[in-house]
mmCIF file of C-alpha atoms in Angstrom:
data_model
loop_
_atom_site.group_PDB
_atom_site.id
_atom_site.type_symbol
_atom_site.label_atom_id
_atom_site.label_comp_id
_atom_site.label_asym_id
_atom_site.label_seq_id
_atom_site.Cartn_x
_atom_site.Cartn_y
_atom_site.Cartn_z
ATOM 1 C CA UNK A 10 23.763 -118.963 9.913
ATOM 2 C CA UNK A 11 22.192 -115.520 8.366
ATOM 3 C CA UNK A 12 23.592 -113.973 4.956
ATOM 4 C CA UNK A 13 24.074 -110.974 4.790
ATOM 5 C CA UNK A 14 24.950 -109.763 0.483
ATOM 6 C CA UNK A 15 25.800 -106.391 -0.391
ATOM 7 C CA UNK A 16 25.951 -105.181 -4.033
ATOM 8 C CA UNK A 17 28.600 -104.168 -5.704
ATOM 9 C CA UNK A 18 31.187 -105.768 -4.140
ATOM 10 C CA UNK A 19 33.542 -103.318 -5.524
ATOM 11 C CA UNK A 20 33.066 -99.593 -7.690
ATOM 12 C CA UNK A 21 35.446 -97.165 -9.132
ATOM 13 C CA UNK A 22 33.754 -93.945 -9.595
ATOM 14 C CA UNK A 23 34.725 -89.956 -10.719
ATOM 15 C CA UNK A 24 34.643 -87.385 -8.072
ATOM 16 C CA UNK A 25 31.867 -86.047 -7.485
ATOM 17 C CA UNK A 26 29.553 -88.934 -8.341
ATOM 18 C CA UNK A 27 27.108 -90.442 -6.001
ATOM 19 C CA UNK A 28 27.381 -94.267 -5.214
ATOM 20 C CA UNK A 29 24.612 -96.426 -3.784
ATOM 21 C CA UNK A 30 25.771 -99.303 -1.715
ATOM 22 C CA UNK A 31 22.532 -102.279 -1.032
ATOM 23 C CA UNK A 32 23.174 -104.290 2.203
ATOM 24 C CA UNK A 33 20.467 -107.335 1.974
ATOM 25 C CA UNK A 34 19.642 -109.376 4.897
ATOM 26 C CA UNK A 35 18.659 -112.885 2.804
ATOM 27 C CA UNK A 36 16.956 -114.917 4.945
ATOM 28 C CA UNK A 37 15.909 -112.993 7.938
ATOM 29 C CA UNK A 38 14.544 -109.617 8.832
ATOM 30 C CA UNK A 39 16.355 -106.906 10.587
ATOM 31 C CA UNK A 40 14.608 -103.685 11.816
ATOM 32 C CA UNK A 41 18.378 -102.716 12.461
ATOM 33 C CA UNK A 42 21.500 -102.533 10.368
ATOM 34 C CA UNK A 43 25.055 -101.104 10.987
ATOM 35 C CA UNK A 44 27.412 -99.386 8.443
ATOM 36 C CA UNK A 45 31.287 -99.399 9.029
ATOM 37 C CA UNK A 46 33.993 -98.320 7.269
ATOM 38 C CA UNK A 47 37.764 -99.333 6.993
ATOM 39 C CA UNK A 48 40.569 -97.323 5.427
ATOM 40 C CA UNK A 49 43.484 -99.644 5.041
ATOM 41 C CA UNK A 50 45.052 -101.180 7.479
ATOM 42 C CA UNK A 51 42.333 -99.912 10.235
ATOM 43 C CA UNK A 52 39.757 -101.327 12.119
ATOM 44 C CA UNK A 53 36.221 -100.819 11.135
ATOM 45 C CA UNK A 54 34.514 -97.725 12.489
ATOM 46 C CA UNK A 55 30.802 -97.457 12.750
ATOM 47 C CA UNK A 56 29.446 -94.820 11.131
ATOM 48 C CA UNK A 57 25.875 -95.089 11.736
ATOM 49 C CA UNK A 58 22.776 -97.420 12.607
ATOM 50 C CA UNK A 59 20.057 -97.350 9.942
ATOM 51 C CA UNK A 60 16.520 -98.157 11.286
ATOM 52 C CA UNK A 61 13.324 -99.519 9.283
ATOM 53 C CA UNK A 62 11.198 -97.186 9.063
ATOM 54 C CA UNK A 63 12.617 -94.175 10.487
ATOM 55 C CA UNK A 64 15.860 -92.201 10.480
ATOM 56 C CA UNK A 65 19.342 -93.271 11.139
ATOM 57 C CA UNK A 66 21.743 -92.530 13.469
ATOM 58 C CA UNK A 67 25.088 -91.372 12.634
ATOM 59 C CA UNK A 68 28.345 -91.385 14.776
ATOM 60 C CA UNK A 69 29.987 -88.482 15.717
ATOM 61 C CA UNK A 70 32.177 -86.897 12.995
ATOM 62 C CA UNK A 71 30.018 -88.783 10.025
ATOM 63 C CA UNK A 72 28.266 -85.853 7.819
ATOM 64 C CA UNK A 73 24.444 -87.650 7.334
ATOM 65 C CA UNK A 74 24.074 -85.173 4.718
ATOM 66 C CA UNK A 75 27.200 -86.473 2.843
ATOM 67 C CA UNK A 76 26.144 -90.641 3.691
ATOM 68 C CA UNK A 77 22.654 -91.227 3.103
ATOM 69 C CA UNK A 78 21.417 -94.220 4.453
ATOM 70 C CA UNK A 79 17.860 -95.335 3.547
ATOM 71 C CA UNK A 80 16.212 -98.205 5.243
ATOM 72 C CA UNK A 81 12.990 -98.830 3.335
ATOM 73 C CA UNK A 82 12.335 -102.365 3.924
ATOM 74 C CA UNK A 83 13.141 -105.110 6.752
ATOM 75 C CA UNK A 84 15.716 -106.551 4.409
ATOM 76 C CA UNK A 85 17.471 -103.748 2.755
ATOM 77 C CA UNK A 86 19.257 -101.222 3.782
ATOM 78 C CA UNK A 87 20.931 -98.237 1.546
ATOM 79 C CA UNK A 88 23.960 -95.953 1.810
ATOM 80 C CA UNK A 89 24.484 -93.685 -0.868
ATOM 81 C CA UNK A 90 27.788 -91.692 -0.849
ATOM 82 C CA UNK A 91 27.210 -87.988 -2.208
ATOM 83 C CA UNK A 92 29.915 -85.975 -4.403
ATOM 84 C CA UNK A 93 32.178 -88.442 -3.404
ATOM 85 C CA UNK A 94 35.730 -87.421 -3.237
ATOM 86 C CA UNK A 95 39.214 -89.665 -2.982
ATOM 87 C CA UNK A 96 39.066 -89.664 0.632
ATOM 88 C CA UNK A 97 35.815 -91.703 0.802
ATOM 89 C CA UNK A 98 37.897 -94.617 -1.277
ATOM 90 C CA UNK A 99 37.315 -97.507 1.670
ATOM 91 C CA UNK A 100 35.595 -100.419 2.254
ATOM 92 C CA UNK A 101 32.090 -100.229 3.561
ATOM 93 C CA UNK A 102 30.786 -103.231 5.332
ATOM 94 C CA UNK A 103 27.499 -103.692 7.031
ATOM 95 C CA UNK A 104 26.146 -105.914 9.371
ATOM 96 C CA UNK A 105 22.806 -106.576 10.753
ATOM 97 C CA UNK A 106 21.855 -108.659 14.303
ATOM 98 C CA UNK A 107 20.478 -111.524 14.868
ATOM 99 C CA UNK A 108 18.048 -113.041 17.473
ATOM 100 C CA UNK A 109 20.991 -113.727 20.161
ATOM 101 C CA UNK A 110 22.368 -110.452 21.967
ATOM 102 C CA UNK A 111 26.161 -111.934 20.600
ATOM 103 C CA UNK A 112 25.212 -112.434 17.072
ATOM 104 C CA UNK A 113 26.466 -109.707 14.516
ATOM 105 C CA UNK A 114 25.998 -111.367 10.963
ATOM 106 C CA UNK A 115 28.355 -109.366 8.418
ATOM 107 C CA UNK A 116 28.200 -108.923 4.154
ATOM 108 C CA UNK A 117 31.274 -109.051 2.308
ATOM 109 C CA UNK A 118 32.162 -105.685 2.061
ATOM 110 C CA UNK A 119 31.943 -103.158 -0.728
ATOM 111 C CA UNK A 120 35.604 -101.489 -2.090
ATOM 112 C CA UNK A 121 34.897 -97.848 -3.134
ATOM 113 C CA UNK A 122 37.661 -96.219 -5.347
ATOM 114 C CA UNK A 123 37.069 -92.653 -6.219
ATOM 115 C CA UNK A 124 39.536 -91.331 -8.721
ATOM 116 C CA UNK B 28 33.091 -92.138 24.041
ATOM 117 C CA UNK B 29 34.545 -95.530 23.355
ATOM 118 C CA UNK B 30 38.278 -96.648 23.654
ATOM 119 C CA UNK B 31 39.601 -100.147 23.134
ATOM 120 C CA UNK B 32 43.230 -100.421 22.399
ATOM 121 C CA UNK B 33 45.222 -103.437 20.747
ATOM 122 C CA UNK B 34 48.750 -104.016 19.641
ATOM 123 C CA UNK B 35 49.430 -103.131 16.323
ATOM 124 C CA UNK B 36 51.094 -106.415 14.749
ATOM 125 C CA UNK B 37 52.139 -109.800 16.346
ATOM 126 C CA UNK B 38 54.306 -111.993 14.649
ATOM 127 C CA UNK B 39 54.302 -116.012 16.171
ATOM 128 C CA UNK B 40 55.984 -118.940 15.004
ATOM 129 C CA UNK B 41 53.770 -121.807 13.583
ATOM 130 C CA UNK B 42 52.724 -124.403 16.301
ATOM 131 C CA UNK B 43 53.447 -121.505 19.173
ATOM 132 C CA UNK B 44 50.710 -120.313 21.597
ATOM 133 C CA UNK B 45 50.129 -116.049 20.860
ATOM 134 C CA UNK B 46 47.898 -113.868 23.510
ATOM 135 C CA UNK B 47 46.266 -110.733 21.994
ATOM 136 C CA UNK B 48 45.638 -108.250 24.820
ATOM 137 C CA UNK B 49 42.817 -105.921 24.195
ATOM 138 C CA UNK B 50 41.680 -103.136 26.995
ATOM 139 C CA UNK B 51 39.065 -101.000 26.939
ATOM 140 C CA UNK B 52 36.819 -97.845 28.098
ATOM 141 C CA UNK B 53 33.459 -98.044 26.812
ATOM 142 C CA UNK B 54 30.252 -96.214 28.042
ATOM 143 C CA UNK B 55 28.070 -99.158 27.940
ATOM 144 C CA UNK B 56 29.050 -103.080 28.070
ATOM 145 C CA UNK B 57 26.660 -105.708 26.628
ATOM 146 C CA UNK B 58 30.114 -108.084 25.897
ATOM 147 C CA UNK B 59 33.278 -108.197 23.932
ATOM 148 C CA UNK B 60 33.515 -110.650 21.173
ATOM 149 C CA UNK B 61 36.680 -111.172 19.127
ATOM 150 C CA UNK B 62 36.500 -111.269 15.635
ATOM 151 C CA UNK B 63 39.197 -112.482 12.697
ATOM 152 C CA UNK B 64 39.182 -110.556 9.742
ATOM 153 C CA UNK B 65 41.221 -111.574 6.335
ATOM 154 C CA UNK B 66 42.376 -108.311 4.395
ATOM 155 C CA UNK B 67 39.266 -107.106 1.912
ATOM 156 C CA UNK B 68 37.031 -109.577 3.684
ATOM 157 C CA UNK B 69 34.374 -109.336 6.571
ATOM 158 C CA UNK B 70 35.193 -110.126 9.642
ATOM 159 C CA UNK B 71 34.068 -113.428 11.022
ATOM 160 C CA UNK B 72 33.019 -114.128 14.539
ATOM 161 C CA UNK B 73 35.709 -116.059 17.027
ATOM 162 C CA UNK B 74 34.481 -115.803 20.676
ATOM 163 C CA UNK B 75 31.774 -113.932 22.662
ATOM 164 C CA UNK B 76 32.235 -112.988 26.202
ATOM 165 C CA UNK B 77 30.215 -111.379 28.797
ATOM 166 C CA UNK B 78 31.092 -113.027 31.952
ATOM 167 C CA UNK B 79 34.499 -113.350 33.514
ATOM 168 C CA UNK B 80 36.257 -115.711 32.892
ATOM 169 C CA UNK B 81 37.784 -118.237 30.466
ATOM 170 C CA UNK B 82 35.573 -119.401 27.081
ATOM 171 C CA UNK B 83 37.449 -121.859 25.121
ATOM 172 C CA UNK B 84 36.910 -123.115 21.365
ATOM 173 C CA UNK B 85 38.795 -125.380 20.072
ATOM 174 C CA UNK B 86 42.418 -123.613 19.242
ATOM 175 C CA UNK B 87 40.874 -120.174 20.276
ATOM 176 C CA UNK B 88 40.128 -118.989 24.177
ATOM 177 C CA UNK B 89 38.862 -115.996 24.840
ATOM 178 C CA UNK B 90 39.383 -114.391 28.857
ATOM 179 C CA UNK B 91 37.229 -111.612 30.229
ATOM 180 C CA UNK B 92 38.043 -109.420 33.573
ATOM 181 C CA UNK B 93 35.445 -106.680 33.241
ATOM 182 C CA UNK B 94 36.527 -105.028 36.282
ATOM 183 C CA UNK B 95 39.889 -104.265 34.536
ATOM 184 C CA UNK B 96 38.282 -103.434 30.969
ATOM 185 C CA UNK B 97 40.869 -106.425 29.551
ATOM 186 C CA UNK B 98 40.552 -109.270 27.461
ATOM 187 C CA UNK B 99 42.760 -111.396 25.490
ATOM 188 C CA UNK B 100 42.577 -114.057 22.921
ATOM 189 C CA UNK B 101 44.406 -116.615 22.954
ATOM 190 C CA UNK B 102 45.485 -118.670 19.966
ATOM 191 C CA UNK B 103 47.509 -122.317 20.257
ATOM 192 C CA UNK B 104 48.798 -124.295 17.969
ATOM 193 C CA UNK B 105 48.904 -121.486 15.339
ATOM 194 C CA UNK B 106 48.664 -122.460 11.559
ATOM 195 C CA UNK B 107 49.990 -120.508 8.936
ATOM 196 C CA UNK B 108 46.248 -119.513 7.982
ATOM 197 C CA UNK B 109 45.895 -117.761 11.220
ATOM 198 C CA UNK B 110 47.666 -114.833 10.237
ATOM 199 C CA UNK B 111 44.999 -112.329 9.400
ATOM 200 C CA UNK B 112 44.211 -109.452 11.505
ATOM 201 C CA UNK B 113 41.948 -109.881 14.592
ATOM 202 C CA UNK B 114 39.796 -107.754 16.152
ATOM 203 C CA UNK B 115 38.581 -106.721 19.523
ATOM 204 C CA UNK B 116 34.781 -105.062 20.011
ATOM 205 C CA UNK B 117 32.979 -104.346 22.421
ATOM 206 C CA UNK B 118 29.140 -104.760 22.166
ATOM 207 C CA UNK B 119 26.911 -101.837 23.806
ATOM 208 C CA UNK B 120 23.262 -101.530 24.628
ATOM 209 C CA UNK B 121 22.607 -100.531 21.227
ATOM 210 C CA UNK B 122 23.465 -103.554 19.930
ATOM 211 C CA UNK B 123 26.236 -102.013 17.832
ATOM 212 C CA UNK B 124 29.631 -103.066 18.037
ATOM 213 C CA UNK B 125 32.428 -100.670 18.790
ATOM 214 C CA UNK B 126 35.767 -102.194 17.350
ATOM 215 C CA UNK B 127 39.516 -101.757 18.831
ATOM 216 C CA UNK B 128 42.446 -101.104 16.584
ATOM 217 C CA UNK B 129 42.869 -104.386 15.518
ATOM 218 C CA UNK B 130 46.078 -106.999 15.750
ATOM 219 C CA UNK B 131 47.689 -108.120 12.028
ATOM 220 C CA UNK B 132 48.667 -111.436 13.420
ATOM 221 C CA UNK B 133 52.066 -112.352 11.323
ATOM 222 C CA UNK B 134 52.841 -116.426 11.805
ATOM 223 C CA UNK B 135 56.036 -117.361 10.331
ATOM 224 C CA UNK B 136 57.363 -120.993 9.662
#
């Protein structure tokens, strides 16, 4: 099936930093990616769809100033965390469709810590 | 909005049968898919369904009544492996996935 990679797989930052999270789609394209987010011992909740090309959508309750999300090519997709804080410590995961309406192809997962 | 709700935590005995219930309120319905996810991994795909009915894989079944907004995956001869947490989402026109609570499946010798 379709990889998905995201880089880094894990980061410990300082408050207040900014943090860039890369979700690649290897061997196919996707106009379309997803970004969730887990806190521990929760289920992933979406916080927005980033689109090639144009802007992304966020979910209610997600601050688009606070997560940019960058999609500037059909294989890459961005989320930068601003001035991150200790609440944004999670994992981030993103995903991106495939050709078939039930395929959801999903990277590993990036840990954020932010002491 | 979007509402699926699953137990919390399951514990089974290795070689038992467990059913995961999973019901749901969504605002649009392109299929609910069932996904297993290891803690600080991705979640991988189980079972995709978007008819009702039964789909069957091996150890794994998944059941669909859409009129009711249920599902449940069922899981047979359970190994000690299966215990990870599984999840239930539902797929929308978007294609995004909206995910339920998730179950932390416990199996115990």
């Amino acid at each position: 099936g379709a990889v998905v990679s995201q880089h880094p797989s894990w980061v410990i930052c300082k408050s207040g930093t900014s943090v860039k999270i890369e979700c690649r789609s290897l061997d196919f394209q996707a106009t379309t990616m997803f970004w969730y987010r887990q806190f521990p011992k929760q289920s992933l909740m979406l916080m927005a769809t980033s689109n090639e090309g144009s802007k992304a959508t966020y979910e209610q309750g997600v601050e688009k100033d606070k997560f940019l999300i960058n999609h500037a090519s059909l294989t890459l997709s961005t989320l930068t965390v601003t001035s991150a804080h200790p609440e944004d410590s999670s994992f981030y995961i993103c995903s991106a469709p495939g050709t078939s309406i039930n395929e959801q192809f999903f990277g590993p997962g990036t840990r954020l810590t932010v002491l | 909005g979007q509402n699926i709700d699953q137990p919390t935590e399951m514990t089974a005995t290795e070689g038992a049968i467990v059913q995961i219930n999973c019901t749901y309120q969504t605002s649009g319905f392109n299929g609910l898919f069932w996904y297993q996810q290891h803690a600080g991994e991705a979640p991988t795909f189980l079972s995709y369904n978007v008819l009702d009915g039964l789909e069957e894989k091996g150890r794994f079944s998944s059941f669909l009544s859409r009129s009711k907004g249920y599902s449940y995956l069922l899981l047979k001869e359970l190994q000690m492996k299966d215990s990870a947490s599984y999840l239930c989402a539902v797929g929308t026109g978007a294609n995004n996935l909206f995910f339920g609570t998730g179950t932390r499946l416990t199996v115990i010798p």
